[in-house]
Amino acid sequence: YLQAIEKGFAEVSVFLAMLYQEQSKFKEAEKYFLYAVERGFNIANNNLAVLYENQGKTEEAEKYYLQAIEKGDTNASFNLALHYYVKGKIEEAEKYYLQAIKKGIIKASYNLATLYKEKGESEVAEKYYLQAIEKGNLEANNNLAVLYKEEGKTEEAEKHFLRAIGKGHFGASNNLAVLYKEQGKTEEAIKYYLQDCEIGVPQAFNNLAVLYKEQGKTEEAEKYYLEAIKKGHSPAIFNLAFLYHKQGKIDEAVKYYLQAIEKGDVKSCNNLAFLYLEKSKFSLALKAFWEMAVAKNSEEDNKIFQQTIMNFLSYKQYEGIYQIFKEFNLKKELLPLYYALMYFMQEKFPNEYLKTNPEIKETVDEIIEVVKKEQERIFG
């Protein structure tokens, strides 16, 4: 390649740059893409933009995508649309997907449909999914079926799931099984879950396990949860732990709750803490609670965290809760729970509960009543 370039065959520089890119020699790839761009080889603009995109150099990527589009590069419109979509610039993404569709890029119809679906523009999304299907896009049948399912158009959803399955779509059988399960068509659901299990779809193993659990077939549920875990489906770890927990298989439950916690599952911290509370292993319960306080990072996590506080109050583990409130500065965030805690710790803090703001007093008293009822249930 270098010899050819030296002899004046400048067009070879594009192929040399691509070779360097494959070898992860990005500086050399950039050098020869730029060399080709400077000499007017239009394909190099898009390739250089992709190189910059992969390196996170988004401004440079945008610059060369636009240059490539000006020079008539068909793929650059699609790539720039995707670039804008990832950056959250939806209007710009829409503009260039439409441009790519006009230039015959099949994937653009599918991507634009997905964009409209996410915007809540279902009719337009349907239009472009159907367009993508006409052009032979495999994924579009499945996604159109999902759209129909969300709209309650179950017959249309079933039809397109079956078409997607017929075309070998990876995962459509699982989606159809979910539809059948929701309709109470259990045997059909099992049939299609098993189809996706046969081709190794991790979620299908988990979903089939859930179905068997609901039927009381715990051995089958355990089997398919374990298969889902082997295939890397993280939610199955919590589900299996919960199955063992309900069966009273404490060692197994602890094992899988701990595995799920390692993967950042906050629900597992809550459940493990509750398991330890039930077994009067309060120091271990507090450890799980502490890990939960560190790991929580969403609104849903916060709701679970508050339920864990209620569990600790119910088991009279006031000092542990107080230490967590203190360590993580939770008083302002969880004021009603804080004053409920102070009610139960009046011996240590005789005046703190009395400071309860009248605006939250009713909520605090409701929490106290719920906790008292739970304490009566637990301790008699």
CSV table of C-alpha atoms in Angstrom, one decimal:
chain,number,residue,atom,x,y,z
A,1,TYR,CA,0.0,0.0,0.0
A,2,LEU,CA,2.8,2.4,1.0
A,3,GLN,CA,4.7,1.7,-2.2
A,4,ALA,CA,1.5,2.3,-4.3
A,5,ILE,CA,0.9,5.6,-2.5
A,6,GLU,CA,4.5,6.7,-3.2
A,7,LYS,CA,4.0,5.9,-6.9
A,8,GLY,CA,1.0,8.2,-7.0
A,9,PHE,CA,-1.9,5.9,-6.5
A,10,ALA,CA,-3.4,8.1,-3.8
A,11,GLU,CA,-6.7,6.2,-3.8
A,12,VAL,CA,-4.9,3.3,-2.1
A,13,SER,CA,-4.6,5.5,1.0
A,14,VAL,CA,-8.2,4.7,2.0
A,15,PHE,CA,-7.5,1.0,2.0
A,16,LEU,CA,-4.3,1.5,4.0
A,17,ALA,CA,-6.3,3.6,6.5
A,18,MET,CA,-8.9,0.9,6.8
A,19,LEU,CA,-6.2,-1.7,7.4
A,20,TYR,CA,-4.7,0.4,10.2
A,21,GLN,CA,-8.2,0.8,11.7
A,22,GLU,CA,-8.7,-3.0,11.8
A,23,GLN,CA,-5.3,-3.3,13.5
A,24,SER,CA,-6.3,-0.6,16.1
A,25,LYS,CA,-3.6,1.7,14.8
A,26,PHE,CA,-5.8,4.7,15.0
A,27,LYS,CA,-3.3,7.5,14.6
A,28,GLU,CA,-2.0,5.9,11.4
A,29,ALA,CA,-5.6,5.3,10.2
A,30,GLU,CA,-6.5,9.0,10.9
A,31,LYS,CA,-3.4,10.1,9.0
A,32,TYR,CA,-4.2,8.2,5.8
A,33,PHE,CA,-8.0,8.9,5.9
A,34,LEU,CA,-7.0,12.7,6.1
A,35,TYR,CA,-4.6,12.1,3.2
A,36,ALA,CA,-7.4,10.6,1.2
A,37,VAL,CA,-9.9,13.4,2.2
A,38,GLU,CA,-7.4,16.1,1.1
A,39,ARG,CA,-7.1,14.4,-2.3
A,40,GLY,CA,-10.8,14.3,-2.9
A,41,PHE,CA,-11.6,10.6,-2.3
A,42,ASN,CA,-15.2,11.0,-1.0
A,43,ILE,CA,-15.5,7.7,0.8
A,44,ALA,CA,-12.8,8.7,3.2
A,45,ASN,CA,-14.9,11.5,4.8
A,46,ASN,CA,-17.5,9.0,6.1
A,47,ASN,CA,-14.8,6.5,7.2
A,48,LEU,CA,-12.9,9.2,9.0
A,49,ALA,CA,-16.1,10.3,10.7
A,50,VAL,CA,-16.8,6.8,11.9
A,51,LEU,CA,-13.2,6.6,13.2
A,52,TYR,CA,-13.7,9.8,15.2
A,53,GLU,CA,-17.1,8.5,16.4
A,54,ASN,CA,-15.6,5.3,17.8
A,55,GLN,CA,-13.0,7.4,19.6
A,56,GLY,CA,-15.6,9.7,21.2
A,57,LYS,CA,-14.5,12.7,19.1
A,58,THR,CA,-18.1,13.7,18.4
A,59,GLU,CA,-17.5,17.2,17.0
A,60,GLU,CA,-14.9,15.9,14.5
A,61,ALA,CA,-17.2,13.0,13.6
A,62,GLU,CA,-20.1,15.4,12.9
A,63,LYS,CA,-17.9,17.7,10.7
A,64,TYR,CA,-16.8,14.8,8.4
A,65,TYR,CA,-20.2,13.2,8.3
A,66,LEU,CA,-21.6,16.6,7.0
A,67,GLN,CA,-18.7,16.8,4.5
A,68,ALA,CA,-19.5,13.2,3.3
A,69,ILE,CA,-23.2,14.1,2.9
A,70,GLU,CA,-22.3,17.2,0.8
A,71,LYS,CA,-20.2,14.9,-1.4
A,72,GLY,CA,-23.1,12.5,-1.9
A,73,ASP,CA,-22.1,9.6,0.4
A,74,THR,CA,-25.2,7.5,1.0
A,75,ASN,CA,-24.2,5.9,4.3
A,76,ALA,CA,-23.2,9.2,5.9
A,77,SER,CA,-26.8,10.4,6.2
A,78,PHE,CA,-27.7,7.3,8.2
A,79,ASN,CA,-24.5,7.5,10.3
A,80,LEU,CA,-25.1,11.2,11.1
A,81,ALA,CA,-28.7,10.4,12.1
A,82,LEU,CA,-27.6,7.7,14.5
A,83,HIS,CA,-24.9,10.1,15.8
A,84,TYR,CA,-27.6,12.8,16.6
A,85,TYR,CA,-30.0,10.2,18.0
A,86,VAL,CA,-27.3,9.0,20.5
A,87,LYS,CA,-26.6,12.6,21.5
A,88,GLY,CA,-30.4,13.2,22.1
A,89,LYS,CA,-30.7,15.6,19.2
A,90,ILE,CA,-34.0,14.0,18.0
A,91,GLU,CA,-35.0,16.6,15.4
A,92,GLU,CA,-31.7,16.4,13.7
A,93,ALA,CA,-31.8,12.6,13.8
A,94,GLU,CA,-35.2,12.6,12.3
A,95,LYS,CA,-34.0,14.9,9.4
A,96,TYR,CA,-31.1,12.7,8.4
A,97,TYR,CA,-33.0,9.4,8.8
A,98,LEU,CA,-35.5,10.8,6.3
A,99,GLN,CA,-32.7,11.8,4.1
A,100,ALA,CA,-31.2,8.3,4.4
A,101,ILE,CA,-34.6,6.7,3.6
A,102,LYS,CA,-34.7,8.7,0.3
A,103,LYS,CA,-31.3,7.4,-0.5
A,104,GLY,CA,-32.5,3.8,0.0
A,105,ILE,CA,-30.9,2.9,3.3
A,106,ILE,CA,-33.2,0.1,4.6
A,107,LYS,CA,-32.1,0.4,8.3
A,108,ALA,CA,-33.2,4.0,8.3
A,109,SER,CA,-36.9,3.2,8.1
A,110,TYR,CA,-36.6,0.9,11.1
A,111,ASN,CA,-34.5,3.3,13.2
A,112,LEU,CA,-36.9,6.2,12.4
A,113,ALA,CA,-39.9,4.1,13.4
A,114,THR,CA,-38.2,3.4,16.7
A,115,LEU,CA,-37.5,7.1,17.2
A,116,TYR,CA,-41.2,7.9,16.6
A,117,LYS,CA,-42.3,5.1,18.9
A,118,GLU,CA,-40.1,6.5,21.7
A,119,LYS,CA,-41.6,10.0,21.0
A,120,GLY,CA,-45.1,8.4,21.5
A,121,GLU,CA,-46.0,9.0,17.8
A,122,SER,CA,-47.5,5.6,17.3
A,123,GLU,CA,-49.1,6.1,13.9
A,124,VAL,CA,-46.0,7.4,12.3
A,125,ALA,CA,-43.9,4.7,14.0
A,126,GLU,CA,-46.3,2.1,12.5
A,127,LYS,CA,-45.9,3.6,9.0
A,128,TYR,CA,-42.1,3.3,9.1
A,129,TYR,CA,-42.1,-0.2,10.7
A,130,LEU,CA,-44.4,-1.3,7.8
A,131,GLN,CA,-42.0,0.4,5.4
A,132,ALA,CA,-39.0,-1.4,6.9
A,133,ILE,CA,-40.9,-4.7,6.8
A,134,GLU,CA,-41.6,-4.2,3.0
A,135,LYS,CA,-37.9,-3.6,2.6
A,136,GLY,CA,-37.0,-6.9,4.4
A,137,ASN,CA,-35.9,-5.6,7.8
A,138,LEU,CA,-36.1,-8.7,10.1
A,139,GLU,CA,-36.3,-6.7,13.3
A,140,ALA,CA,-39.3,-4.6,12.2
A,141,ASN,CA,-42.0,-7.3,12.5
A,142,ASN,CA,-41.1,-7.9,16.1
A,143,ASN,CA,-41.0,-4.2,17.0
A,144,LEU,CA,-44.2,-3.5,15.2
A,145,ALA,CA,-45.8,-6.4,17.2
A,146,VAL,CA,-44.5,-4.8,20.4
A,147,LEU,CA,-46.0,-1.5,19.4
A,148,TYR,CA,-49.4,-3.2,18.7
A,149,LYS,CA,-49.2,-5.0,22.0
A,150,GLU,CA,-48.6,-1.8,23.9
A,151,GLU,CA,-51.7,-0.3,22.2
A,152,GLY,CA,-53.8,-3.3,23.1
A,153,LYS,CA,-54.1,-4.5,19.5
A,154,THR,CA,-53.4,-8.1,20.5
A,155,GLU,CA,-54.5,-9.8,17.2
A,156,GLU,CA,-52.1,-7.6,15.1
A,157,ALA,CA,-49.4,-8.1,17.7
A,158,GLU,CA,-49.8,-11.9,17.5
A,159,LYS,CA,-49.7,-11.8,13.7
A,160,HIS,CA,-46.5,-9.9,13.5
A,161,PHE,CA,-44.8,-11.8,16.3
A,162,LEU,CA,-45.6,-15.0,14.3
A,163,ARG,CA,-44.2,-13.4,11.2
A,164,ALA,CA,-41.0,-12.4,13.0
A,165,ILE,CA,-40.7,-16.0,14.4
A,166,GLY,CA,-41.2,-17.3,10.8
A,167,LYS,CA,-38.3,-15.2,9.7
A,168,GLY,CA,-36.0,-16.5,12.4
A,169,HIS,CA,-36.1,-13.4,14.7
A,170,PHE,CA,-34.1,-14.0,17.9
A,171,GLY,CA,-36.4,-13.3,20.8
A,172,ALA,CA,-39.8,-13.0,19.1
A,173,SER,CA,-41.0,-16.3,20.5
A,174,ASN,CA,-40.3,-15.0,24.0
A,175,ASN,CA,-42.4,-11.8,23.3
A,176,LEU,CA,-45.2,-13.9,21.9
A,177,ALA,CA,-45.1,-16.1,24.9
A,178,VAL,CA,-45.4,-13.0,27.2
A,179,LEU,CA,-48.5,-12.0,25.2
A,180,TYR,CA,-50.1,-15.4,25.5
A,181,LYS,CA,-49.3,-15.5,29.3
A,182,GLU,CA,-51.0,-12.2,29.7
A,183,GLN,CA,-54.0,-13.6,27.9
A,184,GLY,CA,-54.1,-16.6,30.2
A,185,LYS,CA,-53.0,-18.9,27.3
A,186,THR,CA,-50.6,-20.8,29.4
A,187,GLU,CA,-49.9,-23.8,27.2
A,188,GLU,CA,-49.2,-21.6,24.2
A,189,ALA,CA,-46.9,-19.4,26.3
A,190,ILE,CA,-44.9,-22.4,27.4
A,191,LYS,CA,-44.6,-23.6,23.8
A,192,TYR,CA,-43.0,-20.3,22.6
A,193,TYR,CA,-40.9,-19.8,25.7
A,194,LEU,CA,-39.4,-23.3,25.0
A,195,GLN,CA,-38.8,-22.3,21.4
A,196,ASP,CA,-36.7,-19.4,22.5
A,197,CYS,CA,-35.0,-21.5,25.1
A,198,GLU,CA,-34.0,-23.9,22.4
A,199,ILE,CA,-32.1,-21.1,20.6
A,200,GLY,CA,-30.6,-19.8,23.9
A,201,VAL,CA,-32.6,-16.6,24.6
A,202,PRO,CA,-31.7,-15.9,28.3
A,203,GLN,CA,-34.9,-14.0,29.1
A,204,ALA,CA,-37.0,-16.9,27.9
A,205,PHE,CA,-35.5,-19.2,30.5
A,206,ASN,CA,-36.3,-16.6,33.3
A,207,ASN,CA,-39.8,-16.0,32.0
A,208,LEU,CA,-40.6,-19.7,31.8
A,209,ALA,CA,-39.3,-20.1,35.3
A,210,VAL,CA,-41.6,-17.4,36.5
A,211,LEU,CA,-44.6,-19.0,34.8
A,212,TYR,CA,-43.7,-22.4,36.4
A,213,LYS,CA,-43.4,-20.7,39.8
A,214,GLU,CA,-46.8,-19.2,39.4
A,215,GLN,CA,-48.2,-22.7,38.6
A,216,GLY,CA,-46.5,-24.0,41.8
A,217,LYS,CA,-44.1,-26.1,39.7
A,218,THR,CA,-41.1,-25.1,41.8
A,219,GLU,CA,-38.7,-27.8,40.5
A,220,GLU,CA,-39.2,-26.7,37.0
A,221,ALA,CA,-38.9,-23.0,38.1
A,222,GLU,CA,-35.6,-23.7,39.8
A,223,LYS,CA,-34.3,-25.5,36.7
A,224,TYR,CA,-35.0,-22.7,34.3
A,225,TYR,CA,-33.8,-19.9,36.7
A,226,LEU,CA,-30.5,-21.8,36.9
A,227,GLU,CA,-30.3,-22.0,33.1
A,228,ALA,CA,-31.1,-18.3,32.8
A,229,ILE,CA,-28.3,-17.5,35.3
A,230,LYS,CA,-25.9,-19.6,33.3
A,231,LYS,CA,-26.7,-17.6,30.3
A,232,GLY,CA,-26.0,-14.3,32.1
A,233,HIS,CA,-29.6,-13.1,32.8
A,234,SER,CA,-29.1,-11.1,36.0
A,235,PRO,CA,-32.8,-10.7,37.1
A,236,ALA,CA,-33.0,-14.5,37.4
A,237,ILE,CA,-30.5,-14.4,40.3
A,238,PHE,CA,-32.9,-12.4,42.5
A,239,ASN,CA,-35.9,-14.5,41.3
A,240,LEU,CA,-34.1,-17.8,42.3
A,241,ALA,CA,-33.0,-16.3,45.6
A,242,PHE,CA,-36.6,-15.3,46.3
A,243,LEU,CA,-37.9,-18.8,45.3
A,244,TYR,CA,-35.5,-20.4,47.8
A,245,HIS,CA,-36.4,-17.8,50.5
A,246,LYS,CA,-40.1,-18.7,50.2
A,247,GLN,CA,-39.2,-22.4,50.3
A,248,GLY,CA,-37.2,-21.8,53.5
A,249,LYS,CA,-34.0,-22.9,51.8
A,250,ILE,CA,-32.1,-20.2,53.7
A,251,ASP,CA,-28.5,-21.0,52.7
A,252,GLU,CA,-29.4,-21.2,49.0
A,253,ALA,CA,-31.4,-18.0,49.3
A,254,VAL,CA,-28.5,-16.2,50.9
A,255,LYS,CA,-26.1,-17.4,48.3
A,256,TYR,CA,-28.1,-16.0,45.4
A,257,TYR,CA,-29.1,-12.8,47.1
A,258,LEU,CA,-25.4,-12.1,47.6
A,259,GLN,CA,-24.7,-12.9,44.0
A,260,ALA,CA,-27.4,-10.4,43.0
A,261,ILE,CA,-26.1,-7.8,45.4
A,262,GLU,CA,-22.7,-8.1,43.7
A,263,LYS,CA,-24.4,-7.1,40.5
A,264,GLY,CA,-26.0,-4.0,42.1
A,265,ASP,CA,-29.5,-5.4,42.8
A,266,VAL,CA,-31.0,-3.2,45.5
A,267,LYS,CA,-34.1,-5.4,45.9
A,268,SER,CA,-31.7,-8.2,47.0
A,269,CYS,CA,-30.2,-6.0,49.7
A,270,ASN,CA,-33.7,-5.5,51.0
A,271,ASN,CA,-34.7,-9.1,50.9
A,272,LEU,CA,-31.5,-10.4,52.4
A,273,ALA,CA,-31.8,-7.8,55.2
A,274,PHE,CA,-35.4,-9.0,55.8
A,275,LEU,CA,-34.3,-12.7,55.8
A,276,TYR,CA,-31.7,-12.0,58.4
A,277,LEU,CA,-34.2,-10.0,60.5
A,278,GLU,CA,-36.6,-13.0,60.4
A,279,LYS,CA,-33.7,-15.2,61.7
A,280,SER,CA,-32.7,-12.7,64.3
A,281,LYS,CA,-29.3,-12.2,62.7
A,282,PHE,CA,-29.3,-8.5,63.3
A,283,SER,CA,-25.7,-7.6,62.6
A,284,LEU,CA,-25.9,-9.4,59.2
A,285,ALA,CA,-29.2,-7.6,58.5
A,286,LEU,CA,-27.6,-4.3,59.2
A,287,LYS,CA,-24.7,-5.1,56.9
A,288,ALA,CA,-27.1,-5.8,54.0
A,289,PHE,CA,-29.0,-2.6,54.9
A,290,TRP,CA,-25.7,-0.6,54.9
A,291,GLU,CA,-24.9,-2.0,51.4
A,292,MET,CA,-28.3,-0.9,50.2
A,293,ALA,CA,-27.8,2.6,51.5
A,294,VAL,CA,-24.5,2.8,49.5
A,295,ALA,CA,-26.0,1.2,46.3
A,296,LYS,CA,-29.4,2.9,45.9
A,297,ASN,CA,-29.4,5.3,42.9
A,298,SER,CA,-33.0,5.5,41.6
A,299,GLU,CA,-36.4,6.5,42.7
A,300,GLU,CA,-37.4,2.8,42.7
A,301,ASP,CA,-34.4,2.0,44.9
A,302,ASN,CA,-35.4,4.8,47.3
A,303,LYS,CA,-38.9,3.3,47.7
A,304,ILE,CA,-37.4,-0.1,48.5
A,305,PHE,CA,-35.0,1.5,50.9
A,306,GLN,CA,-37.9,3.1,52.8
A,307,GLN,CA,-39.6,-0.3,53.1
A,308,THR,CA,-36.4,-1.7,54.5
A,309,ILE,CA,-36.4,1.0,57.2
A,310,MET,CA,-40.0,0.0,58.0
A,311,ASN,CA,-38.8,-3.6,58.3
A,312,PHE,CA,-36.1,-2.6,60.7
A,313,LEU,CA,-38.5,-0.5,62.8
A,314,SER,CA,-40.8,-3.5,63.0
A,315,TYR,CA,-38.0,-5.7,64.3
A,316,LYS,CA,-37.0,-3.0,66.9
A,317,GLN,CA,-33.6,-2.4,65.3
A,318,TYR,CA,-33.7,1.3,66.2
A,319,GLU,CA,-30.0,1.9,66.8
A,320,GLY,CA,-29.0,0.4,63.5
A,321,ILE,CA,-31.4,2.6,61.6
A,322,TYR,CA,-30.2,5.6,63.6
A,323,GLN,CA,-26.6,5.0,62.6
A,324,ILE,CA,-27.6,4.8,58.9
A,325,PHE,CA,-29.6,8.0,59.1
A,326,LYS,CA,-26.6,9.7,60.8
A,327,GLU,CA,-23.9,8.3,58.4
A,328,PHE,CA,-25.8,9.1,55.2
A,329,ASN,CA,-27.5,12.4,56.3
A,330,LEU,CA,-31.0,11.0,55.6
A,331,LYS,CA,-33.0,13.2,58.1
A,332,LYS,CA,-34.1,15.8,55.6
A,333,GLU,CA,-34.7,13.3,52.8
A,334,LEU,CA,-36.8,11.0,55.0
A,335,LEU,CA,-38.2,13.3,57.6
A,336,PRO,CA,-41.4,11.3,58.5
A,337,LEU,CA,-39.4,8.1,58.9
A,338,TYR,CA,-36.8,10.0,61.0
A,339,TYR,CA,-39.5,11.3,63.5
A,340,ALA,CA,-41.2,7.9,63.6
A,341,LEU,CA,-37.8,6.5,64.6
A,342,MET,CA,-37.4,9.2,67.2
A,343,TYR,CA,-40.8,8.1,68.7
A,344,PHE,CA,-39.4,4.6,69.3
A,345,MET,CA,-36.1,6.1,70.6
A,346,GLN,CA,-37.6,8.5,73.1
A,347,GLU,CA,-35.7,6.9,76.0
A,348,LYS,CA,-32.4,8.0,74.3
A,349,PHE,CA,-33.8,11.2,72.6
A,350,PRO,CA,-36.7,12.4,74.9
A,351,ASN,CA,-37.3,15.7,73.1
A,352,GLU,CA,-36.6,14.8,69.4
A,353,TYR,CA,-40.0,13.3,68.6
A,354,LEU,CA,-41.7,16.4,70.1
A,355,LYS,CA,-40.0,18.5,67.3
A,356,THR,CA,-42.2,16.8,64.6
A,357,ASN,CA,-43.5,19.4,62.2
A,358,PRO,CA,-47.3,19.6,62.3
A,359,GLU,CA,-47.4,19.4,58.5
A,360,ILE,CA,-46.0,15.8,58.6
A,361,LYS,CA,-47.4,14.8,62.0
A,362,GLU,CA,-50.3,12.8,60.5
A,363,THR,CA,-47.9,10.9,58.2
A,364,VAL,CA,-45.5,10.2,61.1
A,365,ASP,CA,-48.3,8.9,63.3
A,366,GLU,CA,-49.5,6.6,60.4
A,367,ILE,CA,-46.0,5.1,60.1
A,368,ILE,CA,-45.9,4.6,63.9
A,369,GLU,CA,-49.3,2.7,63.8
A,370,VAL,CA,-48.2,0.5,61.0
A,371,VAL,CA,-45.0,-0.4,62.8
A,372,LYS,CA,-46.8,-1.1,66.1
A,373,LYS,CA,-49.1,-3.5,64.3
A,374,GLU,CA,-46.2,-5.3,62.7
A,375,GLN,CA,-44.4,-5.5,66.1
A,376,GLU,CA,-47.5,-7.0,67.6
A,377,ARG,CA,-47.6,-9.6,64.8
A,378,ILE,CA,-43.9,-10.4,65.1
A,379,PHE,CA,-43.5,-10.4,68.9
A,380,GLY,CA,-47.0,-10.9,70.2
